[in-house]
Coordinates of C-alpha atoms in Angstrom, one line a residue:
Chain A
X11 CA 3.3 -24.8 3.0
X12 CA 5.8 -21.5 2.2
X13 CA 5.1 -18.7 0.7
X14 CA 7.5 -18.6 -2.0
X15 CA 6.8 -21.9 -2.9
X16 CA 3.2 -21.3 -3.4
X17 CA 4.5 -18.7 -5.4
X18 CA 6.2 -20.7 -8.1
X19 CA 3.5 -23.4 -7.8
X20 CA 1.0 -22.3 -10.1
X21 CA -2.1 -20.6 -8.5
X22 CA -4.5 -23.0 -9.5
X23 CA -7.9 -22.1 -8.4
X24 CA -6.7 -18.8 -10.5
X25 CA -6.0 -20.8 -12.9
X26 CA -9.4 -22.5 -13.3
X27 CA -11.0 -19.2 -13.3
X28 CA -9.5 -17.5 -16.2
X29 CA -9.9 -20.9 -18.2
X30 CA -13.4 -20.4 -17.5
X31 CA -13.6 -17.0 -18.5
X32 CA -11.5 -17.7 -21.8
X33 CA -14.0 -20.3 -22.5
X34 CA -17.0 -18.0 -22.2
X35 CA -15.2 -15.3 -23.9
X36 CA -15.4 -17.6 -27.2
X37 CA -18.2 -19.8 -26.0
X38 CA -21.0 -17.3 -25.0
X39 CA -20.7 -14.9 -28.1
X40 CA -21.0 -18.2 -30.4
X41 CA -23.8 -19.8 -28.8
X42 CA -25.3 -16.3 -29.3
X43 CA -25.0 -15.7 -32.9
X44 CA -24.4 -18.9 -34.5
X45 CA -26.8 -21.2 -32.8
X46 CA -30.3 -21.0 -33.9
X47 CA -32.7 -19.1 -31.2
X48 CA -35.0 -22.2 -31.4
X49 CA -32.2 -24.4 -30.6
X50 CA -31.7 -24.6 -26.5
X51 CA -28.0 -24.0 -26.3
X52 CA -29.2 -20.7 -27.7
X53 CA -28.1 -17.9 -25.0
X54 CA -29.7 -14.5 -25.9
X55 CA -28.3 -11.0 -26.5
X56 CA -30.1 -10.2 -22.9
X57 CA -28.0 -13.3 -21.1
X58 CA -24.9 -11.7 -23.2
X59 CA -25.2 -8.2 -22.1
X60 CA -25.9 -9.7 -18.2
X61 CA -23.2 -12.1 -18.0
X62 CA -21.2 -8.4 -19.9
X63 CA -21.9 -6.8 -17.0
X64 CA -21.2 -9.0 -14.2
X65 CA -17.9 -9.2 -16.0
X66 CA -17.2 -5.5 -16.0
X67 CA -18.4 -5.7 -12.0
X68 CA -15.5 -8.3 -11.7
X69 CA -13.2 -6.3 -13.3
X70 CA -14.2 -3.6 -10.6
X71 CA -14.0 -6.1 -7.7
X72 CA -10.4 -7.5 -8.5
X73 CA -9.8 -3.2 -8.5
X74 CA -10.6 -3.2 -4.7
X75 CA -9.4 -6.9 -4.0
X76 CA -5.5 -5.7 -4.9
X77 CA -5.6 -2.3 -2.7
X78 CA -7.7 -3.9 -0.3
X79 CA -6.8 -7.4 0.0
X80 CA -3.3 -7.1 -0.5
X81 CA -2.2 -3.2 1.2
X82 CA -5.1 -3.2 3.4
X83 CA -6.6 0.3 2.2
X84 CA -10.2 0.1 2.3
X85 CA -11.8 2.3 -0.2
X86 CA -15.1 3.1 -0.1
X87 CA -15.3 4.8 -2.9
X88 CA -13.7 3.3 -6.0
X89 CA -17.2 3.6 -7.5
X90 CA -16.2 6.7 -8.2
X91 CA -13.3 5.7 -10.6
X92 CA -15.9 3.1 -12.0
X93 CA -18.5 6.1 -12.6
X94 CA -16.0 8.3 -14.1
X95 CA -14.2 5.6 -16.6
X96 CA -17.7 5.6 -17.5
X97 CA -18.6 9.1 -18.5
X98 CA -15.0 9.1 -20.4
X99 CA -17.1 6.2 -22.3
X100 CA -20.4 8.1 -22.2
X101 CA -19.0 11.1 -23.5
X102 CA -17.1 9.5 -26.7
X103 CA -20.5 7.6 -27.1
X104 CA -22.7 11.3 -27.2
X105 CA -19.9 12.7 -30.0
X106 CA -21.1 9.4 -32.3
X107 CA -24.7 10.2 -32.0
X108 CA -23.6 13.2 -34.3
X109 CA -26.7 14.5 -35.9
X110 CA -29.0 11.3 -35.2
X111 CA -30.2 13.1 -31.7
X112 CA -33.8 14.4 -30.7
X113 CA -32.8 17.9 -31.8
X114 CA -30.7 16.9 -34.9
X115 CA -27.9 19.3 -33.6
X116 CA -24.7 17.6 -35.5
X117 CA -22.2 19.3 -32.6
X118 CA -23.7 19.7 -29.6
X119 CA -25.6 16.3 -27.2
X120 CA -29.1 16.5 -26.3
X121 CA -28.9 17.7 -23.2
X122 CA -26.8 20.9 -23.9
X123 CA -29.2 22.3 -26.6
X124 CA -32.2 21.6 -24.1
X125 CA -30.2 24.0 -22.1
X126 CA -29.8 26.4 -24.3
X127 CA -26.0 25.6 -24.6
X128 CA -24.3 27.6 -28.1
X129 CA -21.2 25.7 -28.4
X130 CA -19.1 22.4 -26.5
X131 CA -17.7 23.2 -23.5
X132 CA -14.1 22.8 -23.7
X133 CA -13.6 19.8 -21.5
X134 CA -15.8 18.1 -23.7
X135 CA -13.1 18.3 -27.2
X136 CA -11.1 15.0 -28.3
X137 CA -14.0 12.9 -26.9
X138 CA -14.9 12.3 -30.8
X139 CA -12.1 10.1 -31.1
X140 CA -11.8 6.9 -29.5
X141 CA -8.0 6.7 -29.4
X142 CA -8.5 10.2 -27.1
X143 CA -11.6 8.8 -24.9
X144 CA -9.6 5.4 -24.8
X145 CA -6.6 7.7 -23.0
X146 CA -9.2 9.7 -21.2
X147 CA -10.3 6.2 -19.3
X148 CA -7.1 5.7 -18.1
X149 CA -5.7 9.3 -17.0
X150 CA -9.1 10.8 -15.0
X151 CA -9.2 7.8 -12.8
X152 CA -5.6 7.6 -12.7
X153 CA -4.7 11.1 -12.2
X154 CA -8.1 11.7 -9.4
X155 CA -6.5 8.8 -7.7
X156 CA -3.0 10.0 -7.7
X157 CA -3.6 13.5 -6.3
X158 CA -6.0 12.2 -4.0
X159 CA -3.5 9.3 -2.9
X160 CA -0.5 11.9 -2.7
X161 CA -2.7 13.8 -0.5
X162 CA -3.6 11.2 1.8
X163 CA -1.1 8.8 2.3
X164 CA 1.3 11.6 2.2
X165 CA -0.1 12.8 5.8
X166 CA -0.8 9.6 6.9
X167 CA -4.3 9.3 6.7
X168 CA -5.2 5.6 7.0
X169 CA -7.6 3.1 8.2
X170 CA -11.1 3.9 8.9
X171 CA -10.1 8.0 8.0
X172 CA -8.8 7.0 4.7
X173 CA -12.3 4.9 4.1
X174 CA -14.6 7.7 5.0
X175 CA -12.8 10.4 2.9
X176 CA -13.0 8.3 0.2
X177 CA -16.7 8.0 0.8
X178 CA -16.7 11.7 1.1
X179 CA -14.8 11.9 -2.6
X180 CA -17.0 9.7 -4.1
X181 CA -20.3 11.6 -2.4
X182 CA -19.3 14.9 -3.3
X183 CA -18.5 13.9 -7.0
X184 CA -21.8 12.5 -7.0
X185 CA -23.4 15.8 -6.2
X186 CA -21.3 17.8 -8.5
X187 CA -22.6 15.3 -11.7
X188 CA -26.1 15.6 -10.3
X189 CA -25.5 19.7 -11.4
X190 CA -26.7 20.5 -15.3
X191 CA -24.0 23.4 -14.9
X192 CA -21.4 20.7 -14.9
X193 CA -22.0 19.5 -18.4
X194 CA -22.8 15.9 -17.8
X195 CA -26.0 15.6 -18.4
X196 CA -27.4 16.4 -14.7
X197 CA -29.5 13.7 -12.9
X198 CA -30.4 12.4 -16.3
X199 CA -26.9 11.2 -17.3
X200 CA -25.4 10.0 -20.6
X201 CA -27.7 7.9 -22.6
X202 CA -29.5 7.2 -26.1
X203 CA -26.0 5.7 -27.3
X204 CA -26.0 4.8 -31.3
X205 CA -23.0 3.4 -32.4
X206 CA -19.5 2.1 -31.1
X207 CA -16.3 2.6 -33.7
X208 CA -18.9 2.6 -36.2
X209 CA -20.8 -0.3 -35.2
X210 CA -24.2 0.2 -33.9
X211 CA -25.1 -0.9 -30.2
X212 CA -28.2 -2.1 -30.7
X213 CA -26.7 -5.3 -32.9
X214 CA -25.9 -8.8 -31.8
X215 CA -22.6 -8.4 -33.0
X216 CA -21.2 -5.4 -31.2
X217 CA -23.1 -6.7 -28.3
X218 CA -20.7 -9.9 -28.3
X219 CA -17.4 -8.2 -29.3
X220 CA -18.0 -6.1 -26.0
X221 CA -18.9 -8.8 -23.9
X222 CA -15.5 -10.8 -25.2
X223 CA -13.6 -7.5 -24.7
X224 CA -15.1 -7.5 -21.6
X225 CA -14.2 -11.3 -20.6
X226 CA -10.5 -10.6 -22.6
X227 CA -9.7 -7.5 -20.2
X228 CA -10.6 -9.1 -17.1
X229 CA -8.4 -12.0 -17.9
X230 CA -5.4 -9.7 -19.0
X231 CA -6.2 -7.5 -15.4
X232 CA -5.8 -10.4 -13.7
X233 CA -2.4 -11.6 -15.2
X234 CA -1.2 -8.1 -14.4
X235 CA -2.7 -8.2 -11.0
X236 CA -1.1 -11.9 -9.8
X237 CA 2.7 -11.0 -12.0
X238 CA 2.6 -8.1 -9.5
X239 CA 1.4 -9.9 -5.9
X240 CA 4.1 -12.4 -6.2
X241 CA 6.8 -10.0 -7.4
X242 CA 8.5 -8.8 -4.4
X243 CA 6.8 -5.6 -4.7
X244 CA 3.6 -7.7 -3.7
X245 CA 5.8 -9.2 -0.5
X246 CA 6.5 -5.7 0.6
X247 CA 2.8 -4.5 -0.2
X248 CA 1.6 -7.4 2.1
X249 CA 4.3 -5.7 4.7
X250 CA 2.7 -2.5 4.6
X251 CA -0.8 -4.3 5.2
X252 CA 0.7 -6.1 8.1
X253 CA 3.3 -3.5 9.6
X254 CA 3.3 -0.1 8.4
X255 CA 5.9 0.7 10.8
X256 CA 8.4 -1.9 10.5
X257 CA 8.5 -1.4 6.6
X258 CA 9.2 2.5 6.6
X259 CA 11.4 1.7 9.3
X260 CA 13.6 -0.8 7.2
X261 CA 14.2 1.6 4.4
X262 CA 11.0 1.4 2.0
X263 CA 8.7 5.2 1.3
X264 CA 5.3 3.1 2.2
X265 CA 3.8 5.9 0.7
X266 CA 4.8 5.6 -2.7
X267 CA 3.9 2.2 -2.7
X268 CA 0.4 2.8 -1.3
X269 CA -0.2 5.8 -4.3
X270 CA 1.4 3.1 -7.4
X271 CA -0.6 0.6 -6.1
X272 CA -4.1 2.9 -5.5
X273 CA -3.2 4.7 -9.0
X274 CA -3.2 1.1 -10.6
X275 CA -6.2 -0.2 -8.7
X276 CA -8.5 3.2 -10.1
X277 CA -7.0 2.6 -13.4
X278 CA -8.7 -0.5 -13.3
X279 CA -11.5 0.5 -11.8
X280 CA -11.9 3.4 -14.5
X281 CA -11.7 0.9 -17.1
X282 CA -13.9 -1.3 -16.0
X283 CA -16.5 1.7 -15.6
X284 CA -15.6 2.1 -19.6
X285 CA -16.1 -1.3 -20.9
X286 CA -19.8 -1.4 -18.4
X287 CA -21.2 1.9 -20.0
X288 CA -21.6 0.5 -23.7
X289 CA -23.5 -2.6 -22.7
X290 CA -26.2 -0.9 -20.2
X291 CA -26.2 1.9 -23.0
X292 CA -26.7 4.6 -19.5
X293 CA -24.2 6.4 -17.1
X294 CA -25.9 8.9 -14.4
X295 CA -24.7 10.3 -11.4
X296 CA -26.8 7.4 -9.2
X297 CA -22.8 5.4 -9.8
X298 CA -20.9 7.7 -7.7
X299 CA -23.1 7.1 -5.0
X300 CA -21.4 5.9 -2.0
X301 CA -23.6 2.9 -2.0
X302 CA -22.6 1.5 -5.2
X303 CA -18.9 1.6 -3.6
X304 CA -20.0 -0.3 -0.2
X305 CA -21.8 -3.0 -2.4
X306 CA -18.6 -3.9 -4.4
X307 CA -16.6 -4.0 -1.1
X308 CA -19.1 -6.3 0.3
X309 CA -18.5 -8.6 -3.3
X310 CA -15.0 -8.8 -2.1
X311 CA -15.6 -10.0 1.3
X312 CA -17.8 -12.5 0.4
X313 CA -15.4 -14.3 -2.4
X314 CA -12.4 -13.5 -0.1
X315 CA -10.2 -10.9 0.1
X316 CA -6.3 -11.6 -1.0
X317 CA -7.0 -14.3 -3.3
X318 CA -8.2 -12.2 -6.5
X319 CA -9.7 -15.1 -8.4
X320 CA -11.8 -14.8 -4.6
X321 CA -13.1 -11.1 -5.7
X322 CA -14.3 -12.2 -8.8
X323 CA -16.1 -15.2 -8.0
X324 CA -17.4 -12.5 -5.5
X325 CA -18.4 -10.0 -7.9
X326 CA -20.6 -12.5 -10.2
X327 CA -22.1 -14.9 -7.7
X328 CA -23.5 -11.6 -5.1
X329 CA -24.7 -10.2 -8.6
X330 CA -26.1 -13.3 -10.2
X331 CA -28.0 -13.3 -7.3
X332 CA -28.9 -10.0 -6.9
X333 CA -30.7 -10.1 -10.4
X334 CA -32.4 -13.3 -9.5
X335 CA -33.6 -12.2 -6.1
X336 CA -34.7 -8.9 -7.3
X337 CA -36.6 -10.8 -10.0
X338 CA -38.1 -13.1 -7.2
X339 CA -38.1 -10.4 -4.3
X340 CA -37.5 -7.3 -5.2
X341 CA -37.7 -5.6 -1.7
X342 CA -35.8 -8.7 -0.1
X343 CA -32.7 -8.1 -1.9
X344 CA -31.0 -5.8 0.9
X345 CA -31.8 -8.0 3.4
X346 CA -30.1 -10.9 1.9
X347 CA -26.8 -8.5 1.0
X348 CA -26.5 -7.8 4.6
X349 CA -27.8 -12.0 5.6
X350 CA -24.7 -13.0 3.1
X351 CA -22.2 -10.3 4.4
X352 CA -23.0 -11.5 8.1
X353 CA -22.9 -15.1 7.3
X354 CA -19.6 -14.6 5.5
X355 CA -18.2 -12.3 8.2
X356 CA -19.0 -15.1 10.9
X357 CA -18.4 -18.1 9.3
X358 CA -15.9 -18.0 6.4
X359 CA -13.9 -15.0 7.6
X360 CA -11.7 -15.5 4.3
X361 CA -14.7 -15.6 2.0
X362 CA -15.6 -18.2 0.0
X363 CA -11.6 -18.4 -1.6
X364 CA -11.7 -19.1 1.9
X365 CA -13.5 -22.1 1.1
X366 CA -11.4 -23.7 -1.6
X367 CA -8.0 -22.9 0.4
X368 CA -9.0 -24.7 3.3
X369 CA -9.8 -27.7 1.3
X370 CA -6.5 -27.8 -0.8
X371 CA -4.8 -27.7 3.0
X372 CA -6.9 -30.6 4.0
X373 CA -5.9 -33.2 0.8
Chain B
X20 CA 14.4 35.3 -0.6
X21 CA 12.9 37.0 -4.2
X22 CA 12.5 35.2 -7.0
X23 CA 15.5 36.4 -8.8
X24 CA 18.0 35.4 -6.0
X25 CA 15.9 32.1 -5.8
X26 CA 17.3 31.7 -9.2
X27 CA 20.9 32.7 -8.8
X28 CA 21.2 30.4 -5.8
X29 CA 19.6 28.1 -8.5
X30 CA 22.5 28.6 -11.0
X31 CA 25.2 29.1 -8.6
X32 CA 28.3 27.4 -10.9
X33 CA 29.9 26.4 -8.5
X34 CA 27.6 23.6 -7.5
X35 CA 26.0 20.8 -9.1
X36 CA 22.1 20.0 -8.9
X37 CA 20.7 17.9 -6.5
X38 CA 19.6 15.2 -9.2
X39 CA 22.7 15.4 -10.8
X40 CA 24.6 13.9 -8.3
X41 CA 25.9 10.9 -8.3
X42 CA 24.0 8.3 -5.3
X43 CA 25.8 8.4 -2.1
X44 CA 25.6 5.5 0.1
X45 CA 26.1 6.1 3.8
X46 CA 29.8 4.7 3.7
X47 CA 30.8 7.8 1.4
X48 CA 29.1 9.9 3.5
X49 CA 29.8 9.0 7.2
X50 CA 32.4 10.9 8.6
X51 CA 33.4 9.7 12.5
X52 CA 36.9 10.4 12.5
X53 CA 36.2 12.3 15.8
X54 CA 35.0 9.5 17.5
X55 CA 31.2 10.2 17.7
X56 CA 28.4 8.4 14.9
X57 CA 26.0 9.9 17.1
X58 CA 25.5 13.0 17.8
X59 CA 22.2 14.3 20.4
X60 CA 22.6 18.1 21.6
X61 CA 20.2 19.6 23.6
X62 CA 17.3 18.1 22.4
X63 CA 14.0 18.7 23.3
X64 CA 10.8 16.9 23.0
X65 CA 7.8 18.3 24.6
X66 CA 3.9 16.2 23.9
X67 CA 1.1 18.6 25.7
X68 CA 3.5 20.5 28.0
X69 CA 5.0 17.2 28.9
X70 CA 9.0 17.3 28.5
X71 CA 9.7 13.4 27.2
X72 CA 13.3 14.8 26.5
X73 CA 14.4 17.7 28.1
X74 CA 17.9 18.7 27.0
X75 CA 18.9 15.7 26.5
X76 CA 22.6 15.4 25.5
X77 CA 24.3 12.1 24.2
X78 CA 26.7 11.2 22.2
X79 CA 27.3 7.4 21.2
X80 CA 31.0 6.2 19.2
X81 CA 31.4 4.5 16.6
X82 CA 32.0 0.6 17.4
X83 CA 30.5 0.8 20.8
X84 CA 27.9 -0.7 22.7
X85 CA 26.0 1.4 24.7
X86 CA 23.3 0.6 27.1
X87 CA 20.4 2.7 28.2
X88 CA 18.4 2.4 31.1
X89 CA 16.0 4.3 33.2
X90 CA 12.5 4.1 34.7
X91 CA 9.4 4.3 32.6
X92 CA 8.4 7.5 30.8
X93 CA 12.4 8.5 31.4
X94 CA 12.2 9.0 27.6
X95 CA 14.0 6.7 26.2
X96 CA 11.4 5.4 23.2
X97 CA 10.9 8.9 22.3
X98 CA 14.9 9.2 21.9
X99 CA 14.7 6.5 19.5
X100 CA 11.8 8.2 17.8
X101 CA 14.0 11.4 17.1
X102 CA 16.8 9.5 15.9
X103 CA 14.9 7.4 13.6
X104 CA 12.9 9.9 12.2
X105 CA 9.7 9.2 13.9
X106 CA 9.6 12.3 16.2
X107 CA 10.6 15.7 15.5
X108 CA 12.3 17.2 18.4
X109 CA 10.9 21.5 19.4
X110 CA 14.7 22.0 19.0
X111 CA 18.1 20.7 19.3
X112 CA 20.6 18.9 17.1
X113 CA 21.1 15.4 16.2
X114 CA 23.8 14.0 13.9
X115 CA 24.7 10.9 12.5
X116 CA 28.1 11.1 12.2
X117 CA 29.7 15.0 11.4
X118 CA 27.9 15.3 8.4
X119 CA 24.8 13.9 8.4
X120 CA 21.9 15.9 9.5
X121 CA 19.0 13.8 11.5
X122 CA 16.4 16.4 11.4
X123 CA 16.2 17.1 7.7
X124 CA 15.9 13.2 6.7
X125 CA 12.8 11.1 6.6
X126 CA 12.3 7.6 7.9
X127 CA 13.3 5.7 5.0
X128 CA 16.1 8.1 4.3
X129 CA 17.3 7.2 7.8
X130 CA 17.1 3.9 7.8
X131 CA 18.9 3.9 4.6
X132 CA 21.7 5.8 5.9
X133 CA 22.4 2.6 8.1
X134 CA 20.4 3.1 11.5
X135 CA 18.4 0.1 12.2
X136 CA 15.7 0.1 14.8
X137 CA 14.1 -2.9 16.5
X138 CA 10.7 -2.3 18.4
X139 CA 10.0 -2.8 21.9
X140 CA 7.2 -5.0 21.0
X141 CA 8.8 -7.8 18.3
X142 CA 7.2 -6.6 15.1
X143 CA 7.7 -8.6 12.2
X144 CA 6.1 -9.3 8.9
X145 CA 3.0 -12.0 10.5
X146 CA 2.2 -13.5 7.3
X147 CA 5.0 -13.7 5.7
X148 CA 8.0 -16.1 5.9
X149 CA 10.9 -15.9 8.1
X150 CA 12.9 -16.1 4.6
X151 CA 10.7 -13.4 3.1
X152 CA 10.8 -11.5 6.1
X153 CA 14.4 -11.1 5.8
X154 CA 14.4 -10.7 2.4
X155 CA 12.2 -8.0 2.5
X156 CA 14.7 -6.2 4.8
X157 CA 17.5 -7.0 2.5
X158 CA 19.7 -3.5 2.4
X159 CA 19.5 -2.5 -1.8
X160 CA 17.2 -0.4 -3.2
X161 CA 13.6 0.5 -1.9
X162 CA 12.4 2.2 -5.2
X163 CA 8.9 0.9 -6.6
X164 CA 10.0 -0.2 -9.4
X165 CA 13.4 -1.6 -9.0
X166 CA 11.1 -3.4 -6.0
X167 CA 8.7 -4.7 -8.8
X168 CA 11.7 -6.8 -10.9
X169 CA 13.5 -7.6 -8.1
X170 CA 15.0 -11.2 -8.1
X171 CA 16.8 -12.4 -5.1
X172 CA 20.8 -13.4 -6.3
X173 CA 22.6 -16.4 -5.0
X174 CA 25.2 -13.8 -2.8
X175 CA 22.2 -12.6 -1.4
X176 CA 20.5 -15.9 -0.7
X177 CA 23.7 -16.8 0.9
X178 CA 23.6 -13.9 3.2
X179 CA 20.2 -14.6 3.9
X180 CA 21.4 -18.1 4.8
X181 CA 24.2 -17.0 6.7
X182 CA 21.8 -14.0 9.2
X183 CA 19.4 -17.4 9.7
X184 CA 22.3 -19.1 10.4
X185 CA 23.1 -16.1 13.4
X186 CA 19.9 -16.2 14.5
X187 CA 19.7 -19.4 15.2
X188 CA 16.3 -19.8 12.8
X189 CA 17.6 -22.3 10.2
X190 CA 15.1 -24.6 10.5
X191 CA 12.4 -22.6 10.7
X192 CA 12.7 -20.8 7.5
X193 CA 10.1 -21.0 5.5
X194 CA 7.4 -21.0 8.5
X195 CA 5.2 -18.0 8.9
X196 CA 6.9 -15.6 11.1
X197 CA 3.9 -15.3 13.2
X198 CA 3.9 -18.9 14.2
X199 CA 7.2 -18.1 15.8
X200 CA 7.4 -18.1 19.5
X201 CA 8.0 -14.5 21.5
X202 CA 11.6 -15.5 21.8
X203 CA 12.1 -16.0 18.3
X204 CA 9.9 -13.1 16.4
X205 CA 12.8 -11.1 18.9
X206 CA 15.5 -13.0 17.1
X207 CA 14.0 -12.7 13.4
X208 CA 13.6 -9.0 13.7
X209 CA 17.2 -8.7 15.1
X210 CA 18.1 -10.6 12.1
X211 CA 16.0 -8.3 10.0
X212 CA 17.8 -5.7 11.6
X213 CA 20.7 -7.2 10.4
X214 CA 20.3 -8.0 6.5
X215 CA 19.9 -4.3 6.6
X216 CA 23.8 -3.9 7.1
X217 CA 23.3 -1.0 9.6
X218 CA 26.2 1.2 11.0
X219 CA 23.9 1.7 14.3
X220 CA 21.1 -0.5 16.0
X221 CA 19.0 1.0 18.0
X222 CA 17.6 -2.3 20.0
X223 CA 14.7 -1.7 22.4
X224 CA 14.2 -4.3 24.9
X225 CA 15.6 -7.2 23.0
X226 CA 15.3 -9.7 25.4
X227 CA 11.7 -8.9 27.0
X228 CA 9.8 -12.5 27.0
X229 CA 13.0 -14.4 26.9
X230 CA 14.2 -17.5 28.9
X231 CA 17.5 -17.2 30.2
X232 CA 19.2 -19.6 28.2
X233 CA 17.8 -17.0 25.0
X234 CA 18.9 -14.2 27.2
X235 CA 22.7 -15.5 27.4
X236 CA 22.4 -16.2 23.6
X237 CA 21.6 -12.5 23.0
X238 CA 23.6 -10.8 25.0
X239 CA 26.2 -13.3 22.9
X240 CA 24.7 -12.0 19.9
X241 CA 25.3 -8.2 20.6
X242 CA 28.5 -8.0 22.1
X243 CA 29.7 -9.9 18.9
X244 CA 27.8 -6.7 16.7
X245 CA 29.3 -4.3 18.4
X246 CA 33.0 -3.1 16.8
X247 CA 31.7 -3.3 13.5
X248 CA 28.6 -1.7 14.4
X249 CA 27.6 0.7 16.9
X250 CA 24.9 -0.7 18.9
X251 CA 22.5 1.0 21.4
X252 CA 20.2 -1.2 23.3
X253 CA 17.0 -0.2 25.6
X254 CA 16.6 -2.4 28.4
X255 CA 14.6 -3.0 31.8
X256 CA 16.8 -6.2 32.9
X257 CA 19.7 -5.3 34.9
X258 CA 21.5 -8.6 34.3
X259 CA 21.1 -8.5 31.1
X260 CA 23.0 -4.5 31.4
X261 CA 25.2 -6.0 33.5
X262 CA 26.5 -8.9 31.3
X263 CA 27.2 -6.4 28.1
X264 CA 27.5 -3.1 28.8
X265 CA 30.4 -1.9 29.4
X266 CA 28.9 1.8 29.7
X267 CA 25.7 2.6 30.9
X268 CA 23.3 5.7 30.6
X269 CA 20.5 6.4 33.1
X270 CA 17.6 8.3 31.7
X271 CA 15.8 10.3 34.0
X272 CA 13.0 12.8 32.9
X273 CA 14.5 13.2 29.8
X274 CA 18.1 14.1 30.5
X275 CA 21.2 12.2 31.3
X276 CA 21.7 11.6 35.2
X277 CA 24.6 9.3 35.1
X278 CA 26.9 7.7 33.0
X279 CA 29.7 5.2 33.0
X280 CA 30.6 2.0 33.8
X281 CA 27.8 -0.4 35.7
X282 CA 29.6 -0.1 39.1
X283 CA 30.0 3.5 38.9
X284 CA 26.4 4.0 37.8
X285 CA 25.0 1.6 40.7
X286 CA 26.5 3.7 43.3
X287 CA 26.1 6.7 42.1
X288 CA 23.6 8.4 44.8
X289 CA 21.1 10.2 42.6
X290 CA 21.0 7.1 40.6
X291 CA 20.0 4.5 43.8
X292 CA 17.7 6.9 44.6
X293 CA 15.4 7.9 42.1
X294 CA 16.1 4.3 40.0
X295 CA 17.2 1.5 42.5
X296 CA 14.7 3.0 44.4
X297 CA 16.2 3.3 47.8

C-alpha cells in the first residue's frame, strides 16, 4: 500500500485511541465525582491520579516517538525536558503556598527560609503568576533544546554520540539540581503544594480537572504530531532518518529540520512534566535521573516507534504493569522490564503497534 | 578590522544589505559566457598526509558530457565531494560559472544552485514510495516552514509523471523504493536528480550492477541530457564510457593524467601504463 494513500486514509488505530482518550477524559471524572463510593462503577481518586500520571507519561512518550521514530534521533535525555517543565510548574505551585508554609513566610518558600536566604532569587520572580509559569513551561525546555540542538546538529553529531551527550545533559542537570545553592530545593525538590489557580490540590474536583486536562492536551498533542508527520515536512524528516546525506544533497538544511523537531519534542515533554507535577505533588532532582530517560525510550520501543499511537499505548501499558508488578513483587520489576524489552526487540521489532499493522495487512 | 571599520563597512551607502537583497535563483547569477560551467583550479585535498587530490585543475564546459575515469583512489569521489561542498580542499579554487565560489557555500546551498549528485552506491529513501522520493527531490523552496504547508500542485504532479516516464518507473510509482531492484534504484536516483532541475549533474558510477540492456538505456538517457545540462560521469565500465563519451579525463593520483577523446586517451602511453595496465 502506498504511503500517500496511507496519509489520506484515516489513521484507524490512532483514531480509536483518540476516541478512547476523549471518552476517559469525560467518563473517569464523572465516575469519580458523580457516582457514589458504594457503587461498583465508582473510580477512586487514587485511580484518577494514577491514570492522570500515566497520561502525562504518554505525552512524554509521544514526544520521544516524534524525534526517535520519525527522525531517528535517539534522545536518552528527554527526561530532562520533562523535569524542567515539572520544575517550572513546581515553582508556580510553591509561590501559591504563600504564608501557609511551615515557617509562614509570605515571600519565601520553606526551603529558602531553612537555608537562611533573605530574599527571593531573581529567577523566581514572576512565578507567582500562572500565565508567566505557563509561558516558561514552553520556553525553558524549548530554549535548552534549541541551544543544545543547535550546537549538536550543526556539528553533525549523530547516532550513538548524540545519545551519549543527551544522557550527559540530563545527568549534569541532575547533579546541578541536587545542589542547594541552585535555589530549587536541593535533593528534597519542591513539594507541599497547596493549590493551583486558587483550587485546592487536595480536592477531588481539582484532581478530576487535572486528569481531564491531561487527557485533552494529550489528544491535542497527538493531532499536532499527526499533522506534522503527515505533511511534506514529515516525509522530509523520515528521509533524513533513512539517508541524511541524500537529503542534504537534495538541498534540505537537515540541521534545521532536526532542530525544529527536537525543540517541538522538548516543549511537549515540558508540558507533560508540568501536568505531572500537580498530580503527583512533588518534583525532585531524581526526575533528571538518566534511568528515567532510558526507561521512557523502552516504553516507546515496546509500544512501537514511528506510529505515535504505539508510543502512547506503550507508555500506558508498561506503567500499568509497573504499578501492578511493584505491588506484587517489587524487586522483580526491573527484571520484568528488561525481559519485556528483550522479547519485544526479538519478536516484535515494530513493537505492539506492529501487531496491529500486521493484522491490517492480512485482512 | 576594528569595530569602527566594521560598522563603516556595514553601513556603506553604495551597497544593499544581504537580507534585503531579492532572492536569486541560479539562472540569475550563473555566468557561463566564457564556456566552462565549472572551474577547478589547483585543488588539493589531503587526508592524514595522503593527497587524494593533488593540484587538480579541470574545466567542464557548459552543456558537455564528460567522462572521468581512473583507478581506485585516483580521487574521483573526492573531487565530487569538493564540488558539492562535502569536503573542503586545503587550497585551490572551485567556481561555478564565473561568479559563484562554491567553497563558500554549504551542501544544501550548492544543491539549490542546480548541482545534483548521484552517489556511488544508489541512495534513495527506501521507506518512501517512488513517487514521494521524486516529490521530495523537486526543485522548490526547501525551508522548514514552507515545507510544512507544501502541497503538490497539478503542474508539479505532471512533472513527476514526466520524470517517472523518463526513468521507466511509471508502474512502480506507488511501490516502496526499498523494494526496487538495484538497477531501478539507480534509475530512481537519476530521476531524483532530474526533479532538482539541475544545470550540472555529477553522476558516480551510474551503471554499476545494471544489466546490458539497462546500461544501454542509461547511456541513451545521459546522452540525451547533455546539451541542456552539463553531465559529469565517473565510471569504471570502459564499454559504457566508450558508448557515451566525447571527452574523457583520466585522473591519476589526484591530478589529470590525460584528456581528450576516447581513442586519444586509450592510445596515450602513460594512460596505458597506469590505468589499462600494460
